[in-house]
Amino acid sequence: ADGMVVDKVAQMRKAGRTLAEAAHWVKENIPHFCLYATVDDLNHLYRGGRVSRTTAFLGSAIGIKPILKLDDTGNEEGKLVPLSKVRGRKQSIQALVKYMEEHAGAFLKQNDKVYITHGDCLEEAQYLAQLVKEKFGIAKAMINHIGPVIGSHAGPGALALSFMGESK
């Protein structure tokens, strides 16, 4: 979601808005910055202390892929929390689009671009961008690599979708 915020501020500055106006817009819209993510391998979450060894072993054995969201509660602000589980990689990527559909609401029109972050899975990131284009008509996608800190916890195959929405 950080890349989305920076890009939105850069767009505002190019349009002639002041830095103070851009900062005010960011503060007003923090509740509308949505991020949903999935990982391909639960063992990285186990090594980072996010899931138990049993969960990682059993979940990986049957192809469970967690769906995570950027938490919006006051005491856990900015943390990724589990939202649901699906079976299979393709279904996990499709679930990210489903959550965008459920939460974008009236903000869908403000999404002239979506922001996709991936952990060494560019083809899957491009597939996600294609699904968003087909579902919502949003042709622009900013696709970037996950940084090393998040990447070390999420592992290769991590994939996140950020957008503006009514609720997280």
Short mmCIF file of C-alpha atoms in Angstrom, two decimals:
data_model
loop_
_atom_site.label_atom_id
_atom_site.label_comp_id
_atom_site.label_asym_id
_atom_site.label_seq_id
_atom_site.Cartn_x
_atom_site.Cartn_y
_atom_site.Cartn_z
CA ALA A 1 0.00 0.00 0.00
CA ASP A 2 2.98 2.32 0.51
CA GLY A 3 3.72 2.43 -3.22
CA MET A 4 0.12 3.31 -3.90
CA VAL A 5 0.22 6.23 -1.46
CA VAL A 6 3.47 7.57 -2.92
CA ASP A 7 2.15 7.26 -6.47
CA LYS A 8 -1.12 9.02 -5.58
CA VAL A 9 0.81 11.89 -3.94
CA ALA A 10 3.10 12.16 -6.98
CA GLN A 11 0.04 12.35 -9.25
CA MET A 12 -1.45 15.10 -7.08
CA ARG A 13 1.79 17.09 -7.13
CA LYS A 14 1.99 16.80 -10.94
CA ALA A 15 -1.58 18.11 -11.08
CA GLY A 16 -0.51 21.22 -9.16
CA ARG A 17 -1.68 20.34 -5.65
CA THR A 18 0.49 21.53 -2.78
CA LEU A 19 2.33 19.16 -0.48
CA ALA A 20 -0.01 20.21 2.36
CA GLU A 21 -3.05 19.36 0.23
CA ALA A 22 -1.55 15.99 -0.66
CA ALA A 23 -0.74 15.26 3.00
CA HIS A 24 -4.31 16.17 4.00
CA TRP A 25 -5.68 13.87 1.29
CA VAL A 26 -3.51 10.99 2.56
CA LYS A 27 -4.67 11.48 6.17
CA GLU A 28 -8.31 11.58 5.06
CA ASN A 29 -7.98 8.46 2.92
CA ILE A 30 -5.93 6.14 5.16
CA PRO A 31 -9.05 4.08 5.93
CA HIS A 32 -9.52 3.54 2.19
CA PHE A 33 -6.07 2.11 1.36
CA CYS A 34 -6.73 -1.61 0.96
CA LEU A 35 -4.17 -4.38 0.68
CA TYR A 36 -4.95 -8.07 0.27
CA ALA A 37 -2.22 -10.67 -0.08
CA THR A 38 -1.52 -14.37 -0.39
CA VAL A 39 1.56 -16.52 -0.02
CA ASP A 40 2.52 -19.65 -1.90
CA ASP A 41 4.36 -21.51 0.87
CA LEU A 42 3.29 -21.64 4.51
CA ASN A 43 6.77 -22.71 5.64
CA HIS A 44 8.02 -19.13 5.37
CA LEU A 45 5.20 -17.98 7.64
CA TYR A 46 6.20 -20.73 10.09
CA ARG A 47 9.85 -19.62 10.10
CA GLY A 48 8.69 -16.07 10.82
CA GLY A 49 6.51 -17.23 13.72
CA ARG A 50 3.22 -16.44 11.95
CA VAL A 51 1.83 -20.02 11.90
CA SER A 52 2.56 -23.21 13.81
CA ARG A 53 4.70 -26.03 12.42
CA THR A 54 1.61 -28.26 12.22
CA THR A 55 -0.37 -25.62 10.31
CA ALA A 56 2.51 -25.09 7.89
CA PHE A 57 3.02 -28.82 7.31
CA LEU A 58 -0.63 -29.77 6.92
CA GLY A 59 -1.57 -26.64 5.00
CA SER A 60 1.28 -27.09 2.54
CA ALA A 61 0.44 -30.78 2.11
CA ILE A 62 -3.13 -30.05 0.99
CA GLY A 63 -2.39 -26.84 -0.92
CA ILE A 64 -3.90 -24.31 1.49
CA LYS A 65 -3.15 -20.71 0.57
CA PRO A 66 -4.01 -18.06 3.15
CA ILE A 67 -5.55 -14.74 2.20
CA LEU A 68 -4.25 -11.89 4.35
CA LYS A 69 -5.35 -8.29 4.69
CA LEU A 70 -3.85 -5.12 6.03
CA ASP A 71 -5.50 -4.80 9.43
CA ASP A 72 -7.45 -1.66 10.27
CA THR A 73 -8.01 -2.08 13.99
CA GLY A 74 -6.44 0.48 16.30
CA ASN A 75 -4.15 -1.87 18.21
CA GLU A 76 -2.83 -3.80 15.20
CA GLU A 77 -2.59 -1.00 12.64
CA GLY A 78 -0.47 -1.92 9.66
CA LYS A 79 -0.21 -5.66 10.36
CA LEU A 80 -1.16 -8.39 7.92
CA VAL A 81 -3.78 -10.63 9.48
CA PRO A 82 -5.34 -13.87 8.19
CA LEU A 83 -8.71 -13.39 6.52
CA SER A 84 -9.51 -16.70 4.85
CA LYS A 85 -8.00 -19.81 3.31
CA VAL A 86 -8.43 -21.27 -0.14
CA ARG A 87 -7.08 -24.38 -1.83
CA GLY A 88 -4.76 -23.85 -4.76
CA ARG A 89 -2.66 -21.03 -6.11
CA LYS A 90 -5.03 -19.98 -8.89
CA GLN A 91 -7.93 -19.74 -6.43
CA SER A 92 -5.82 -17.60 -4.08
CA ILE A 93 -5.08 -15.12 -6.86
CA GLN A 94 -8.74 -15.03 -7.87
CA ALA A 95 -9.67 -14.44 -4.21
CA LEU A 96 -7.65 -11.19 -4.23
CA VAL A 97 -9.86 -9.94 -7.07
CA LYS A 98 -12.98 -11.09 -5.21
CA TYR A 99 -11.98 -9.05 -2.17
CA MET A 100 -11.38 -6.03 -4.39
CA GLU A 101 -14.88 -6.45 -5.78
CA GLU A 102 -16.33 -6.68 -2.27
CA HIS A 103 -14.48 -3.71 -0.82
CA ALA A 104 -13.88 -1.17 -3.61
CA GLY A 105 -17.49 0.02 -3.73
CA ALA A 106 -17.86 3.70 -4.61
CA PHE A 107 -14.07 4.05 -4.66
CA LEU A 108 -13.80 1.82 -7.72
CA LYS A 109 -13.82 4.92 -9.94
CA GLN A 110 -10.79 6.30 -8.09
CA ASN A 111 -8.81 3.21 -9.03
CA ASP A 112 -7.33 4.26 -12.35
CA LYS A 113 -4.44 1.94 -11.51
CA VAL A 114 -3.91 -1.03 -9.21
CA TYR A 115 -0.73 -1.81 -7.33
CA ILE A 116 0.61 -5.35 -7.33
CA THR A 117 3.61 -6.46 -5.33
CA HIS A 118 5.19 -9.88 -5.79
CA GLY A 119 7.90 -12.09 -4.39
CA ASP A 120 9.63 -13.48 -7.48
CA CYS A 121 6.39 -14.49 -9.24
CA LEU A 122 6.06 -11.97 -12.07
CA GLU A 123 3.88 -14.22 -14.24
CA GLU A 124 1.35 -14.60 -11.44
CA ALA A 125 1.44 -10.83 -10.82
CA GLN A 126 0.69 -10.29 -14.50
CA TYR A 127 -2.15 -12.83 -14.29
CA LEU A 128 -3.58 -10.89 -11.34
CA ALA A 129 -3.33 -7.64 -13.34
CA GLN A 130 -5.16 -9.34 -16.24
CA LEU A 131 -7.96 -10.52 -13.92
CA VAL A 132 -8.37 -6.98 -12.56
CA LYS A 133 -8.50 -5.60 -16.10
CA GLU A 134 -11.13 -8.16 -17.15
CA LYS A 135 -13.28 -7.66 -14.03
CA PHE A 136 -13.09 -3.87 -13.57
CA GLY A 137 -11.64 -2.46 -16.79
CA ILE A 138 -8.58 -1.10 -14.96
CA ALA A 139 -5.83 -1.49 -17.53
CA LYS A 140 -2.98 0.12 -15.58
CA ALA A 141 -1.11 -1.89 -12.99
CA MET A 142 2.07 -0.90 -11.19
CA ILE A 143 3.87 -4.19 -10.59
CA ASN A 144 6.82 -4.20 -8.18
CA HIS A 145 8.93 -6.62 -6.16
CA ILE A 146 8.28 -7.12 -2.46
CA GLY A 147 11.02 -5.59 -0.34
CA PRO A 148 13.54 -7.75 1.53
CA VAL A 149 11.96 -7.42 4.99
CA ILE A 150 8.46 -8.52 3.98
CA GLY A 151 9.96 -10.94 1.47
CA SER A 152 11.94 -12.71 4.18
CA HIS A 153 8.70 -13.41 6.08
CA ALA A 154 6.44 -14.15 3.12
CA GLY A 155 8.90 -15.96 0.87
CA PRO A 156 8.87 -16.43 -2.89
CA GLY A 157 5.38 -16.51 -4.32
CA ALA A 158 3.99 -13.79 -2.08
CA LEU A 159 1.51 -11.64 -3.97
CA ALA A 160 -0.34 -8.49 -2.85
CA LEU A 161 -3.01 -6.31 -4.44
CA SER A 162 -3.50 -2.71 -3.27
CA PHE A 163 -6.39 -0.43 -4.24
CA MET A 164 -8.72 2.26 -2.91
CA GLY A 165 -11.84 0.90 -1.24
CA GLU A 166 -14.80 1.77 0.96
CA SER A 167 -13.61 -0.58 3.66
CA LYS A 168 -10.67 -2.84 4.40
#
